[in-house]
Structures are given as C-alpha cells and as structure tokens.
mmCIF file of C-alpha atoms in Angstrom:
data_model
loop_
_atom_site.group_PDB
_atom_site.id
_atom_site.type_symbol
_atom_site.label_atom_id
_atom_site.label_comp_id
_atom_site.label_asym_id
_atom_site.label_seq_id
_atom_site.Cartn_x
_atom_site.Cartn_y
_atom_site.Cartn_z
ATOM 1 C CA UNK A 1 80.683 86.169 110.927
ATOM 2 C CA UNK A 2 81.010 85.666 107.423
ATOM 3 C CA UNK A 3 76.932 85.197 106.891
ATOM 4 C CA UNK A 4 77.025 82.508 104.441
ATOM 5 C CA UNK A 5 77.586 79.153 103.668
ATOM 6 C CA UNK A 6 79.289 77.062 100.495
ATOM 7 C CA UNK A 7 80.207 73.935 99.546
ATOM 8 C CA UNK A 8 83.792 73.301 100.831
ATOM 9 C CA UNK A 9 84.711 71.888 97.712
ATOM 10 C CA UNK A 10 83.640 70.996 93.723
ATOM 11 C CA UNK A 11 84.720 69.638 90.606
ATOM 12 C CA UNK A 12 84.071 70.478 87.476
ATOM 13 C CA UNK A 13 85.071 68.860 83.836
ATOM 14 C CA UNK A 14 86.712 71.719 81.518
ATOM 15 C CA UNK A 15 84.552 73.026 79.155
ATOM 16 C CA UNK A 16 81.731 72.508 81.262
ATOM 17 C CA UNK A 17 79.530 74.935 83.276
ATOM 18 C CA UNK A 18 80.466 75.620 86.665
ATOM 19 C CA UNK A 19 77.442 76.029 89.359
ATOM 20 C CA UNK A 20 78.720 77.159 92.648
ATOM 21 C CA UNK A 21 76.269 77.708 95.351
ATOM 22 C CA UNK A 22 75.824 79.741 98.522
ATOM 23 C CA UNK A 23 73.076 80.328 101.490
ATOM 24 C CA UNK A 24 72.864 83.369 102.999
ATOM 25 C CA UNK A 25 69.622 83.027 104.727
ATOM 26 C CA UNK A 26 69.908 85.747 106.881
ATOM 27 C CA UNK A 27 70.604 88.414 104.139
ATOM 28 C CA UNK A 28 68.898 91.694 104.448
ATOM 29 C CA UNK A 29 67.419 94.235 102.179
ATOM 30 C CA UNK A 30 70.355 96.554 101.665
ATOM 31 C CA UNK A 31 72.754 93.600 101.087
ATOM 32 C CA UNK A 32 74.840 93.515 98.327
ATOM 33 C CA UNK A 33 75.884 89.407 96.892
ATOM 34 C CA UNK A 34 79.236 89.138 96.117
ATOM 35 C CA UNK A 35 81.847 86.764 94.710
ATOM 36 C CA UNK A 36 85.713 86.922 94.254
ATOM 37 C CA UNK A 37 88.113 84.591 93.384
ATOM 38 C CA UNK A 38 91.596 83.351 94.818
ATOM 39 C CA UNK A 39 94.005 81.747 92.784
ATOM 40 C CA UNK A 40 96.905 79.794 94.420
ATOM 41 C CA UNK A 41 99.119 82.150 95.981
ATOM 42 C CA UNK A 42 97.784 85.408 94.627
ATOM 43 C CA UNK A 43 95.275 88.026 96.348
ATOM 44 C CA UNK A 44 91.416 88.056 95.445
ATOM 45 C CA UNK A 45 89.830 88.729 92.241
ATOM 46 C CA UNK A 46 86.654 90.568 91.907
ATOM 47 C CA UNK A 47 84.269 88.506 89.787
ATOM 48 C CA UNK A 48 80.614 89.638 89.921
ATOM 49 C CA UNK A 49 77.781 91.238 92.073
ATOM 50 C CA UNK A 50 74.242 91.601 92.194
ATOM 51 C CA UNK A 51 71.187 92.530 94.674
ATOM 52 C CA UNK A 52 68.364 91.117 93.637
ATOM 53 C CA UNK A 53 68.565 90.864 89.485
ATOM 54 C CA UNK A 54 70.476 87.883 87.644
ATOM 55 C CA UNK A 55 74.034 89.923 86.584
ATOM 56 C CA UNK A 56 76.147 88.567 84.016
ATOM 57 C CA UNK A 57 79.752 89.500 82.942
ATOM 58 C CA UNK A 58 82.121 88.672 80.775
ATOM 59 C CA UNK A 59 83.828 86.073 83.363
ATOM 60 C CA UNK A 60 80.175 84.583 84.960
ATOM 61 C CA UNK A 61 76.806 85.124 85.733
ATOM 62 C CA UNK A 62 75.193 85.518 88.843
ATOM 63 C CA UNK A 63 71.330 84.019 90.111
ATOM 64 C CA UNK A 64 70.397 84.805 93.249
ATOM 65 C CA UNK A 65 66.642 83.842 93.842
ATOM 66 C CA UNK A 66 63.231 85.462 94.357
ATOM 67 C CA UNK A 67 64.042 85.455 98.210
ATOM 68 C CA UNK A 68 67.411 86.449 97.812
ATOM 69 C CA UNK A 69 68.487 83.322 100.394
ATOM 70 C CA UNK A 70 70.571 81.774 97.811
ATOM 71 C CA UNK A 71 72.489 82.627 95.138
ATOM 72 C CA UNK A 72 74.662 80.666 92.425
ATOM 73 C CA UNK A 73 77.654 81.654 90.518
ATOM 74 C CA UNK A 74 78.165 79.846 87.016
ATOM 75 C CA UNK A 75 81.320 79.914 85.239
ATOM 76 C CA UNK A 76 79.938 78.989 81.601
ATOM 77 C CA UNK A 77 82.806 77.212 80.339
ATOM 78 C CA UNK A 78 85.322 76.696 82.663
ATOM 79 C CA UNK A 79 89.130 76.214 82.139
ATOM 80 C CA UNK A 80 91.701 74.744 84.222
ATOM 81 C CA UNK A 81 92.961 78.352 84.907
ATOM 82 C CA UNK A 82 89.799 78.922 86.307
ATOM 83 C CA UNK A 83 90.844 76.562 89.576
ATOM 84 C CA UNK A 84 90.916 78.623 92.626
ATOM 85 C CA UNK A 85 88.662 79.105 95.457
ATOM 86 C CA UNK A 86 85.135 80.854 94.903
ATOM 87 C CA UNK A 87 84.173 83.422 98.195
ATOM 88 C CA UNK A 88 80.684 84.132 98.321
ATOM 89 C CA UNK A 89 80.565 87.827 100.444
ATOM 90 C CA UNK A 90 76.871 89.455 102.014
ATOM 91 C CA UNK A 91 77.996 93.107 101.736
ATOM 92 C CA UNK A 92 75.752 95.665 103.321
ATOM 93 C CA UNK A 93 78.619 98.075 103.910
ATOM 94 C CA UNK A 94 82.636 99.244 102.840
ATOM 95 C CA UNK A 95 84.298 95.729 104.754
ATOM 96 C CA UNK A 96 83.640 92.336 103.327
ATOM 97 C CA UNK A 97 83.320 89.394 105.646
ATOM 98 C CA UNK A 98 85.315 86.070 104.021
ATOM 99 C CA UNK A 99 84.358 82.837 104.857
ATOM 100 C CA UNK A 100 85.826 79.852 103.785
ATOM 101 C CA UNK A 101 84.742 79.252 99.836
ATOM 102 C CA UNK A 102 84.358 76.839 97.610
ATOM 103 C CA UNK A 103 87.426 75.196 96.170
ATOM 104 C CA UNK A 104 87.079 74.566 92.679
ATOM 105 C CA UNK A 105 89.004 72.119 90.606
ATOM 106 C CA UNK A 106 88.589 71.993 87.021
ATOM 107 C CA UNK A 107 89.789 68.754 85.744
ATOM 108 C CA UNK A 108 91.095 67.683 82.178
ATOM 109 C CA UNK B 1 97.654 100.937 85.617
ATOM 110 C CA UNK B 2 100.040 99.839 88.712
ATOM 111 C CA UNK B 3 98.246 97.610 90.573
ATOM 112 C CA UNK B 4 98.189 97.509 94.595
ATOM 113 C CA UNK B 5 102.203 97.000 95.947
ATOM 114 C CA UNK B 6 102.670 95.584 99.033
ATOM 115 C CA UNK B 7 106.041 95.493 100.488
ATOM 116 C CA UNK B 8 107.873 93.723 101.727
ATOM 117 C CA UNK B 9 106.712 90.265 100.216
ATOM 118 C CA UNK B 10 107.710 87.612 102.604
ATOM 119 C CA UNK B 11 109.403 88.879 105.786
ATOM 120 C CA UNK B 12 110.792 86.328 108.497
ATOM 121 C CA UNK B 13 110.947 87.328 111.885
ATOM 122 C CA UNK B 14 111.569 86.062 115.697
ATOM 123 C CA UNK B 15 109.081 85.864 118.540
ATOM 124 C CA UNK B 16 108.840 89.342 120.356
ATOM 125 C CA UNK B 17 109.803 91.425 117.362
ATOM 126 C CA UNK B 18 107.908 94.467 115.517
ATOM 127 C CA UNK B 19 107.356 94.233 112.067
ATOM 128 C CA UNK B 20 105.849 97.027 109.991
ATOM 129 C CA UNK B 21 104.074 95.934 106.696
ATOM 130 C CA UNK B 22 103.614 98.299 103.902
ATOM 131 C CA UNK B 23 100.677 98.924 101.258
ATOM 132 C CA UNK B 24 100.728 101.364 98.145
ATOM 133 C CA UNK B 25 97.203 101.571 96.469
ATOM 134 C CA UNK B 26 96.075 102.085 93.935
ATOM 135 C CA UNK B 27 96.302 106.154 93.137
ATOM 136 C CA UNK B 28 93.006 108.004 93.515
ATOM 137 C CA UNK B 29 91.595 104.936 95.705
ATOM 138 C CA UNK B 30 90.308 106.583 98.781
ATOM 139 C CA UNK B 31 89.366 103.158 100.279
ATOM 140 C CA UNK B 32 91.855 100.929 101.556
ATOM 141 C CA UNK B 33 91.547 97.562 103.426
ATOM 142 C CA UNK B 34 94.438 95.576 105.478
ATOM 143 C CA UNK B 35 93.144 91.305 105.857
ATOM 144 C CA UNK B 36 95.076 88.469 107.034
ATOM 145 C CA UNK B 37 95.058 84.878 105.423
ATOM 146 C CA UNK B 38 96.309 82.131 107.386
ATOM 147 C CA UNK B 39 97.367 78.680 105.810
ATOM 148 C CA UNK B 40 94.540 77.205 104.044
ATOM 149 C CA UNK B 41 92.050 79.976 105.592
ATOM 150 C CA UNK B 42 89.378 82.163 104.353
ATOM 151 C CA UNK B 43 90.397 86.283 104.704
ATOM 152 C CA UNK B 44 90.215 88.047 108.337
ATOM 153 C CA UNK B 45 89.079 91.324 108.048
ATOM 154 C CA UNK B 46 91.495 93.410 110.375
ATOM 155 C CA UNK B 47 91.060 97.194 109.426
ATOM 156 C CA UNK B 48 89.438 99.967 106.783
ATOM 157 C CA UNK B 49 90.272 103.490 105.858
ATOM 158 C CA UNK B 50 88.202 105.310 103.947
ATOM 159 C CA UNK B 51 89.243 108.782 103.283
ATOM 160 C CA UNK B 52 89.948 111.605 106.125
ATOM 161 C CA UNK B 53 86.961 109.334 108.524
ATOM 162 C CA UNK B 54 88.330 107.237 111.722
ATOM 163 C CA UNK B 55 89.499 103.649 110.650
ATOM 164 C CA UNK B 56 87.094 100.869 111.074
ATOM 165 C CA UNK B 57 89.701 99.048 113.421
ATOM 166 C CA UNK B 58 86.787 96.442 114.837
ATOM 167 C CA UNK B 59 88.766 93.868 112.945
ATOM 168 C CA UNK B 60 91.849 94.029 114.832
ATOM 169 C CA UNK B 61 92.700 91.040 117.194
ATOM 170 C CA UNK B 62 94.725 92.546 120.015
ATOM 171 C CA UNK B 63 96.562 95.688 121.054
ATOM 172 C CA UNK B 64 99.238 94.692 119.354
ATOM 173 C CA UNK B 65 97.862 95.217 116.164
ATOM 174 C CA UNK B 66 97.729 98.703 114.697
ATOM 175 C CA UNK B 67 97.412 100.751 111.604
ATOM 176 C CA UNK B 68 98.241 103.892 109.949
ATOM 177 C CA UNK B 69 97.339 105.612 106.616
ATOM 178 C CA UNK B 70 99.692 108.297 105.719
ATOM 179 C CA UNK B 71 98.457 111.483 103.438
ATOM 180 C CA UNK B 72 95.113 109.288 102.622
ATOM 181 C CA UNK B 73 97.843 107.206 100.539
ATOM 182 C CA UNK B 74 100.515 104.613 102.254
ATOM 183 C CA UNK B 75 99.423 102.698 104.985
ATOM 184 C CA UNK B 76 101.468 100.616 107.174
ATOM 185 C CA UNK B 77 100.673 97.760 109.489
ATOM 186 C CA UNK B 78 102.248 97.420 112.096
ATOM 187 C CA UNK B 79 102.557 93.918 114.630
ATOM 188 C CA UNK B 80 103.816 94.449 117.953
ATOM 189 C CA UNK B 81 105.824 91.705 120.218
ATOM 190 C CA UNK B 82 104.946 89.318 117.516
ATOM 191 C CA UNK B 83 103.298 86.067 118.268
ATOM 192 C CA UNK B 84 103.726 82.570 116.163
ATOM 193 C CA UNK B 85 100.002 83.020 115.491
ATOM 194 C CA UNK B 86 100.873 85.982 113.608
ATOM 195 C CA UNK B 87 102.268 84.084 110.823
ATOM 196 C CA UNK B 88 99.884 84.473 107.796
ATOM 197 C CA UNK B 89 99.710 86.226 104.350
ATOM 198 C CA UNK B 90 98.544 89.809 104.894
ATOM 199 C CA UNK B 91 96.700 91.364 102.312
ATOM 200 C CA UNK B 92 95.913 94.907 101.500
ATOM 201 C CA UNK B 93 93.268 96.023 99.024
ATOM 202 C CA UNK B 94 92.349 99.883 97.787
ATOM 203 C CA UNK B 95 88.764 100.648 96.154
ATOM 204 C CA UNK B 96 87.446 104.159 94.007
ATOM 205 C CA UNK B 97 84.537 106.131 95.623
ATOM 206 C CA UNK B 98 81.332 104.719 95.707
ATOM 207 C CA UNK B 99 80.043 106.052 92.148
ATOM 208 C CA UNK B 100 76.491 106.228 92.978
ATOM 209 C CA UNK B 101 75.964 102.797 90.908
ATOM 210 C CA UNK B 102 74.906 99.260 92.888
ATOM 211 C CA UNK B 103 76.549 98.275 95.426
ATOM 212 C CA UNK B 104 79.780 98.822 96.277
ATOM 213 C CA UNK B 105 83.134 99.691 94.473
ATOM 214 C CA UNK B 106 85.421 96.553 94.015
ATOM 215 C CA UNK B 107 88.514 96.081 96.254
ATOM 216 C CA UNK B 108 91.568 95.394 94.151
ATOM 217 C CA UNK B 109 93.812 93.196 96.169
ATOM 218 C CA UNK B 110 97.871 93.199 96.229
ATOM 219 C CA UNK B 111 99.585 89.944 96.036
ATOM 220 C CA UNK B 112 99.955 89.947 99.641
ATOM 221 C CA UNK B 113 103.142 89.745 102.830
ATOM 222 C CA UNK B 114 103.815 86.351 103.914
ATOM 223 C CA UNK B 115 105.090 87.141 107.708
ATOM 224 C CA UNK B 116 106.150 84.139 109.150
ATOM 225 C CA UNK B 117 107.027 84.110 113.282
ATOM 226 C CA UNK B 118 109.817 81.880 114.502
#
C-alpha cells in the first residue's frame, strides 16, 4: 500500500516550473515525505524530503501543507533531462512503499 | 565513489530454473534493500537488511523467493522454480546509518537485473 496518490501523468514546457502533486491523506505524525526520480532505464534517484517544513535543494523544493495531506514537488526550471517519472514515498520507517508516479515530460 | 553494482545485468532464463541475482553496495552502507520493477510498474518492495538484525522479508511474494546478505556486505537473491511472472527489473539499493538528522538516510539505487522467464 503505497499511501499516496499522483497524477499519472504531466507536461511541462522547458524552462518552466514543474509542480507535481501528491495526497497522502492518511499520513501520520512520524512520517517522513519523500520523492525520487526514475529516469528511463536507470534505478531511482533521491531528490528531496521533508516532514512538515518547505525543504529546498539544489535540484527542487518541496511544500507540503499545514496538514501535511498534500505535498508538491517543483522543479524550478526544468530541462528535458529532467523527464522521468516523479515517486512520491510516506516513509515512517527503513522500507519505502512505491506507487505508481507521475510521469513527467518536459517538452521543447 | 563506486556506486551500487548489481550483477548480472540482464539474465535470460527458462521456466523452472533458479537464478541467483547479485548486489554489491555501497561500502560502509549497513542498509540494503532488494525491489522488483515490472514493465511500466511502480517498485515492489521485496526485502531489507539492516545490519546484524533479521531481514524485513514481509515483501517477499512466495516461498520461492529468498535472500541472503553475506558478511553485512553482498547479498544475493535468489528465485526458485522460476515463474514467467518473475520477469522484471530487480533493483537493489544500500543506505548509511541513520545520522541522527530528519528522516531517513537516502537509498542509492544500482542500475538494476533485467530477469526475463521464458
């Protein structure tokens, strides 16, 4: 039970911002958000995480709201290497739970 | 730094065989994860190792499936009597100790087996 749900897919123009969603209604107070990445063919890529504070890295930035129900990852400018699919992961413990993603295009 | 190696890359096989999969991780990682990834699918969770503890094996989808994590180092995965709805990419993934900092360490992921079942 992967414990949250995402768009199945989204475009994006390059150069633009990138706002992927996820609900995960049902998270609880020890519960780590997370996101990775999967490029075509390769394994996942750790992008951010966060609990309850906005976190922001060098690759994105993470909001997750007041309530902690929702969260969105934005990819400030995104490039056409940044195509892949976007897993959003409730982690209250050492396994992480995939579900499906969000597969993001960036077009020219 | 080597990354996580996972050998052998693709492996073909026939109906009824064992394979054994192989992961190195990353050195010093005392956290290591096996997943499977079937065509166009999200990651299965099959099996964790963390340190000298018993394996989180609640992942696992039959009997057939097992694991083993040599010196706290090498781990192999190993299919028994393998089924057609084996075939997938399997994926291992190492992490550091928990540092004491939010959250959880990051898994690194290798670049995966493809096993594919005739």
């Amino acid at each position: 039970d992967a414990k949250t749900t995402q768009p199945t897919s989204m475009d994006c123009a390059e150069g633009r911002a990138a706002n992927l969603p996820c609900n995960h209604s049902t998270i609880s107070g020890n519960e780590y958000v997370y996101w990775y990445r999967q490029i075509h063919s390769q394994g996942p890529q750790y992008i951010i995480h966060g609990l309850k504070n906005n976190e922001t890295n060098e690759m994105a930035s993470l909001i997750i709201t007041e309530d902690r129900k929702s969260s969105t990852l934005i990819l400030p400018h995104a490039t056409l290497r940044d195509t892949a699919v976007y897993y959003c992961i409730v982690r209250g413990n050492n396994d992480m739970r995939f579900g499906a993603g969000t597969r993001l295009t960036v077009k020219p | 730094g080597a990354g996580v190696s996972q050998s052998p890359s693709n492996k073909v096989t026939e109906k009824g065989k064992d394979v054994e999969l192989r992961c190195d991780p990353i050195s010093g990682h005392t956290a290591l994860y096996w997943y499977r990834q079937s065509l166009g699918q999200g990651l299965e969770f099959l099996i964790y190792f963390q340190g000298n503890s018993a394996p989180d094996k609640s992942g696992l989808p039959s009997d057939r499936f097992s694991a083993e994590r040599t010196g706290g180092s090498v781990s192999t995965l190993t299919i028994q009597r393998t089924q057609q709805e084996d075939s997938a990419v399997y994926l291992c993934a190492s992490s550091s100790p928990r540092s004491g900092g939010g959250g959880y360490n990051e898994q690194f992921f290798g670049p995966g087996t493809r096993l594919t079942v005739l």
